[in-house]
PDB file of C-alpha atoms in Angstrom:
ATOM      1  CA  MET A   1       0.048  -0.001  -0.046  1.00 32.00           C
ATOM      2  CA  CYS A   2       1.532   3.446  -0.935  1.00 37.00           C
ATOM      3  CA  VAL A   3      -0.280   6.237   0.807  1.00 39.00           C
ATOM      4  CA  VAL A   4       1.493   8.916  -1.403  1.00 40.00           C
ATOM      5  CA  GLU A   5       0.233   7.022  -4.640  1.00 39.00           C
ATOM      6  CA  ASP A   6      -3.230   6.512  -3.099  1.00 41.00           C
ATOM      7  CA  LEU A   7      -3.659  10.324  -2.190  1.00 45.00           C
ATOM      8  CA  GLY A   8      -2.462  11.173  -5.964  1.00 42.00           C
ATOM      9  CA  GLY A   9       1.049  10.346  -7.097  1.00 42.00           C
ATOM     10  CA  GLY A  10       3.650  13.177  -6.789  1.00 47.00           C
ATOM     11  CA  TYR A  11       1.795  14.610  -3.678  1.00 53.00           C
ATOM     12  CA  LEU A  12       4.891  16.638  -2.563  1.00 59.00           C
ATOM     13  CA  GLY A  13       6.740  17.055  -5.866  1.00 62.00           C
ATOM     14  CA  GLY A  14       7.805  20.525  -6.418  1.00 68.00           C
ATOM     15  CA  LYS A  15       5.543  22.147  -3.932  1.00 73.00           C
ATOM     16  CA  ARG A  16       6.008  24.227  -0.900  1.00 78.00           C
ATOM     17  CA  VAL A  17       5.630  22.789   2.539  1.00 81.00           C
ATOM     18  CA  PHE A  18       5.948  23.769   5.995  1.00 85.00           C
ATOM     19  CA  VAL A  19       5.875  21.905   9.381  1.00 91.00           C
ATOM     20  CA  GLU A  20       4.288  22.870  12.548  1.00 94.00           C
ATOM     21  CA  LEU A  21       5.155  21.429  15.878  1.00 94.00           C
ATOM     22  CA  ASP A  22       2.845  20.375  18.734  1.00 92.00           C
ATOM     23  CA  ALA A  23       3.389  21.147  22.395  1.00 94.00           C
ATOM     24  CA  GLN A  24       6.351  18.728  22.441  1.00 94.00           C
ATOM     25  CA  GLU A  25       8.623  18.297  19.631  1.00 93.00           C
ATOM     26  CA  ARG A  26       9.289  14.647  20.268  1.00 91.00           C
ATOM     27  CA  ASP A  27       7.481  11.678  21.704  1.00 85.00           C
ATOM     28  CA  ARG A  28       9.043   9.239  24.240  1.00 82.00           C
ATOM     29  CA  TYR A  29      10.360   7.216  21.347  1.00 82.00           C
ATOM     30  CA  GLY A  30      12.200  10.217  20.016  1.00 87.00           C
ATOM     31  CA  ARG A  31       9.940  10.323  17.028  1.00 86.00           C
ATOM     32  CA  VAL A  32       9.439  14.091  15.657  1.00 88.00           C
ATOM     33  CA  LEU A  33       5.501  15.228  16.367  1.00 89.00           C
ATOM     34  CA  ALA A  34       5.058  17.366  13.637  1.00 92.00           C
ATOM     35  CA  TYR A  35       2.210  18.351  11.117  1.00 93.00           C
ATOM     36  CA  LEU A  36       3.219  18.783   7.414  1.00 90.00           C
ATOM     37  CA  TYR A  37       1.408  21.292   5.416  1.00 91.00           C
ATOM     38  CA  LEU A  38       1.315  21.386   1.523  1.00 88.00           C
ATOM     39  CA  GLU A  39       0.696  24.713  -0.386  1.00 87.00           C
ATOM     40  CA  ASP A  40      -2.800  24.397  -2.099  1.00 85.00           C
ATOM     41  CA  PRO A  41      -5.139  27.458  -3.138  1.00 85.00           C
ATOM     42  CA  ARG A  42      -7.987  25.188  -1.824  1.00 85.00           C
ATOM     43  CA  GLY A  43      -6.387  24.258   1.543  1.00 86.00           C
ATOM     44  CA  ASP A  44      -8.263  24.798   4.711  1.00 89.00           C
ATOM     45  CA  PHE A  45      -5.167  26.295   6.637  1.00 91.00           C
ATOM     46  CA  HIS A  46      -3.598  29.633   6.262  1.00 90.00           C
ATOM     47  CA  HIS A  47       0.141  30.480   6.903  1.00 87.00           C
ATOM     48  CA  GLY A  48       2.063  33.528   5.604  1.00 87.00           C
ATOM     49  CA  GLY A  49      -0.778  34.756   3.401  1.00 90.00           C
ATOM     50  CA  LYS A  50      -0.982  31.433   1.619  1.00 90.00           C
ATOM     51  CA  ARG A  51      -3.324  28.564   1.723  1.00 89.00           C
ATOM     52  CA  TYR A  52      -2.260  24.832   2.584  1.00 90.00           C
ATOM     53  CA  ARG A  53      -3.708  21.339   3.110  1.00 89.00           C
ATOM     54  CA  GLN A  54      -2.454  19.554   6.371  1.00 92.00           C
ATOM     55  CA  VAL A  55      -0.992  16.309   4.998  1.00 88.00           C
ATOM     56  CA  ASN A  56      -1.512  14.257   8.256  1.00 91.00           C
ATOM     57  CA  LEU A  57      -5.042  15.244   8.082  1.00 92.00           C
ATOM     58  CA  GLU A  58      -5.429  14.374   4.451  1.00 87.00           C
ATOM     59  CA  ILE A  59      -3.897  10.641   5.289  1.00 87.00           C
ATOM     60  CA  VAL A  60      -6.545  10.199   8.066  1.00 91.00           C
ATOM     61  CA  ARG A  61      -9.526  11.537   5.776  1.00 88.00           C
ATOM     62  CA  ALA A  62      -8.579   8.796   3.193  1.00 85.00           C
ATOM     63  CA  GLY A  63      -8.646   6.278   5.792  1.00 88.00           C
ATOM     64  CA  TRP A  64      -4.977   5.318   5.870  1.00 86.00           C
ATOM     65  CA  ALA A  65      -4.298   6.256   9.466  1.00 88.00           C
ATOM     66  CA  ASN A  66      -6.107   6.236  12.837  1.00 88.00           C
ATOM     67  CA  PRO A  67      -5.328   8.974  14.964  1.00 89.00           C
ATOM     68  CA  LEU A  68      -3.550   8.373  18.454  1.00 86.00           C
ATOM     69  CA  THR A  69      -3.378  11.413  20.541  1.00 85.00           C
ATOM     70  CA  ILE A  70      -1.477  11.679  23.993  1.00 85.00           C
ATOM     71  CA  PRO A  71      -1.531  14.784  25.899  1.00 89.00           C
ATOM     72  CA  PRO A  72      -0.354  17.557  25.711  1.00 92.00           C
ATOM     73  CA  ASN A  73      -0.046  17.035  21.976  1.00 91.00           C
ATOM     74  CA  VAL A  74      -3.579  17.479  21.093  1.00 92.00           C
ATOM     75  CA  ARG A  75      -4.060  20.540  18.935  1.00 94.00           C
ATOM     76  CA  TYR A  76      -5.942  18.947  16.198  1.00 95.00           C
ATOM     77  CA  ALA A  77      -7.598  15.953  18.218  1.00 94.00           C
ATOM     78  CA  GLU A  78     -11.127  16.485  17.483  1.00 94.00           C
ATOM     79  CA  LEU A  79     -10.474  17.334  13.855  1.00 95.00           C
ATOM     80  CA  TYR A  80      -8.583  13.865  13.373  1.00 94.00           C
ATOM     81  CA  LEU A  81     -11.063  11.922  15.197  1.00 94.00           C
ATOM     82  CA  GLU A  82     -13.861  13.363  13.187  1.00 94.00           C
ATOM     83  CA  ALA A  83     -11.998  12.656   9.882  1.00 93.00           C
ATOM     84  CA  SER A  84     -11.435   9.165  11.131  1.00 92.00           C
ATOM     85  CA  ARG A  85     -14.818   8.523  12.008  1.00 92.00           C
ATOM     86  CA  GLU A  86     -15.856   9.827   8.499  1.00 92.00           C
ATOM     87  CA  ALA A  87     -13.351   7.348   6.772  1.00 90.00           C
ATOM     88  CA  ARG A  88     -14.504   4.616   8.864  1.00 88.00           C
ATOM     89  CA  ALA A  89     -18.178   5.103   7.952  1.00 88.00           C
ATOM     90  CA  LYS A  90     -17.196   5.423   4.146  1.00 85.00           C
ATOM     91  CA  GLY A  91     -15.212   2.196   4.356  1.00 85.00           C
ATOM     92  CA  LEU A  92     -12.016   3.963   3.101  1.00 84.00           C
ATOM     93  CA  GLY A  93      -8.349   2.789   3.210  1.00 84.00           C
ATOM     94  CA  ILE A  94      -7.689   0.407   6.075  1.00 83.00           C
ATOM     95  CA  TRP A  95     -11.488   0.545   6.863  1.00 83.00           C
ATOM     96  CA  GLY A  96     -12.554  -0.666   3.558  1.00 80.00           C
ATOM     97  CA  GLY A  97     -13.167  -4.420   2.821  1.00 64.00           C
ATOM     98  CA  ALA A  98     -10.744  -6.706   1.168  1.00 51.00           C
ATOM     99  CA  PRO A  99      -8.681  -5.156  -1.776  1.00 53.00           C
ATOM    100  CA  GLN A 100      -9.880  -5.688  -5.271  1.00 48.00           C
ATOM    101  CA  GLY A 101      -8.569  -8.959  -6.903  1.00 45.00           C
ATOM    102  CA  THR A 102      -7.834 -10.774  -3.795  1.00 46.00           C
ATOM    103  CA  GLY A 103     -10.251 -13.667  -4.951  1.00 48.00           C
ATOM    104  CA  SER A 104     -12.366 -15.603  -2.252  1.00 54.00           C
ATOM    105  CA  ARG A 105     -12.336 -14.553   1.509  1.00 72.00           C
ATOM    106  CA  LYS A 106     -12.925 -18.084   2.199  1.00 83.00           C
ATOM    107  CA  GLY A 107     -10.791 -19.000   5.360  1.00 88.00           C
ATOM    108  CA  CYS A 108     -10.125 -15.548   5.940  1.00 91.00           C
ATOM    109  CA  ASP A 109     -11.235 -14.195   9.585  1.00 91.00           C
ATOM    110  CA  PRO A 110     -13.495 -11.286   8.980  1.00 87.00           C
ATOM    111  CA  ALA A 111     -11.705  -9.343  12.036  1.00 87.00           C
ATOM    112  CA  TYR A 112      -9.011  -8.446   9.482  1.00 88.00           C
ATOM    113  CA  PRO A 113     -10.669  -7.228   6.263  1.00 82.00           C
ATOM    114  CA  THR A 114      -7.797  -5.897   4.498  1.00 81.00           C
ATOM    115  CA  VAL A 115      -5.573  -8.965   4.580  1.00 87.00           C
ATOM    116  CA  CYS A 116      -6.409 -12.713   4.642  1.00 90.00           C
ATOM    117  CA  LEU A 117      -5.482 -14.235   8.071  1.00 93.00           C
ATOM    118  CA  PRO A 118      -6.995 -17.538   9.154  1.00 93.00           C
ATOM    119  CA  PRO A 119      -9.081 -17.737  12.296  1.00 93.00           C
ATOM    120  CA  PRO A 120      -7.559 -19.238  15.372  1.00 93.00           C
ATOM    121  CA  PRO A 121      -6.621 -22.212  15.987  1.00 92.00           C
ATOM    122  CA  PRO A 122      -3.870 -21.741  15.927  1.00 93.00           C
ATOM    123  CA  ASP A 123      -3.130 -18.368  17.550  1.00 94.00           C
ATOM    124  CA  LEU A 124      -1.058 -16.083  15.431  1.00 96.00           C
ATOM    125  CA  ASP A 125       1.522 -13.400  16.460  1.00 95.00           C
ATOM    126  CA  CYS A 126       2.761 -10.428  14.556  1.00 94.00           C
ATOM    127  CA  LYS A 127       6.075 -12.432  13.996  1.00 95.00           C
ATOM    128  CA  ASP A 128       4.160 -15.215  12.254  1.00 94.00           C
ATOM    129  CA  ILE A 129       2.840 -13.279   9.485  1.00 93.00           C
ATOM    130  CA  PRO A 130       3.908 -10.867   6.935  1.00 90.00           C
ATOM    131  CA  TYR A 131       1.568  -8.140   7.221  1.00 89.00           C
ATOM    132  CA  ARG A 132       2.146  -4.589   9.241  1.00 87.00           C
ATOM    133  CA  GLY A 133      -0.264  -1.730   9.732  1.00 85.00           C
ATOM    134  CA  PHE A 134      -3.573  -3.585   8.582  1.00 85.00           C
ATOM    135  CA  GLY A 135      -7.121  -2.841   9.632  1.00 84.00           C
ATOM    136  CA  VAL A 136      -8.475  -4.654  12.616  1.00 86.00           C
ATOM    137  CA  LEU A 137     -11.970  -5.180  13.595  1.00 84.00           C
ATOM    138  CA  PRO A 138     -13.527  -6.536  17.131  1.00 83.00           C
ATOM    139  CA  PRO A 139     -13.021  -8.972  18.379  1.00 88.00           C
ATOM    140  CA  ASP A 140      -9.549  -9.395  17.092  1.00 92.00           C
ATOM    141  CA  PRO A 141      -9.054 -13.096  17.949  1.00 94.00           C
ATOM    142  CA  HIS A 142      -5.258 -13.196  17.526  1.00 96.00           C
ATOM    143  CA  ARG A 143      -4.730  -9.881  19.381  1.00 94.00           C
ATOM    144  CA  PHE A 144      -3.006  -8.065  16.759  1.00 95.00           C
ATOM    145  CA  ASP A 145      -4.076  -4.702  17.865  1.00 89.00           C
ATOM    146  CA  ARG A 146      -2.705  -4.432  21.297  1.00 87.00           C
ATOM    147  CA  ASN A 147      -3.672  -0.730  21.757  1.00 84.00           C
ATOM    148  CA  ARG A 148      -7.096  -1.148  20.307  1.00 78.00           C
ATOM    149  CA  ASP A 149      -6.715   1.669  17.710  1.00 78.00           C
ATOM    150  CA  GLY A 150      -7.819  -0.548  14.855  1.00 80.00           C
ATOM    151  CA  VAL A 151      -4.422  -0.980  13.210  1.00 84.00           C
ATOM    152  CA  GLY A 152      -2.651  -4.378  13.770  1.00 89.00           C
ATOM    153  CA  CYS A 153       0.931  -5.098  14.056  1.00 92.00           C
ATOM    154  CA  GLU A 154       2.017  -1.562  14.342  1.00 83.00           C
ATOM    155  CA  ASP A 155       5.291  -2.021  16.305  1.00 68.00           C
TER     156      ASP A 155
END
C-alpha cells in the first residue's frame, strides 16, 4: 500500500511545504511530532498569506491512518477523530473491505478485512505473519491490535 500514490502520485513533488510542531517536539520514543502542510489554493489552513492542506489530516481522511493523541499533543485531536469517523463510515483505506482482486475470502477471519488471515486455532503473533499496519475489527481473536486503535501489528 502506498499512501502517497493513493492520495494522488507526486503528492509533494515541487510544492512548498511547512512543518508545525505541537506542544512537544518529540514523543517518548524520540519521534518528531509534527504536522506537515502542503501549499494548495484550496487548502483549509492559512500560513504567511497562503493556503495549505495538512498532509497528516489528508491521510486520516483517506482512511490510511487512525489518530492517536497523547496529551499534551492534542492540537488537532477533535479534527482528526472526526476525519477518522468519516473514513470508517465510508469504508476508506484500512477501513475498507478486502482489496480488489484478492479472490475469495473463504478461510479469512472477518476481523482482518484488508488482509487474509485464518481464524484461530492456531493463535498467531505479528512475528508469524507478513503484514504490518492492517485494519483490525473486534473481536481481534489473534490480538494483533494491542492498543485497540484499529490497526494491527504496528510495532
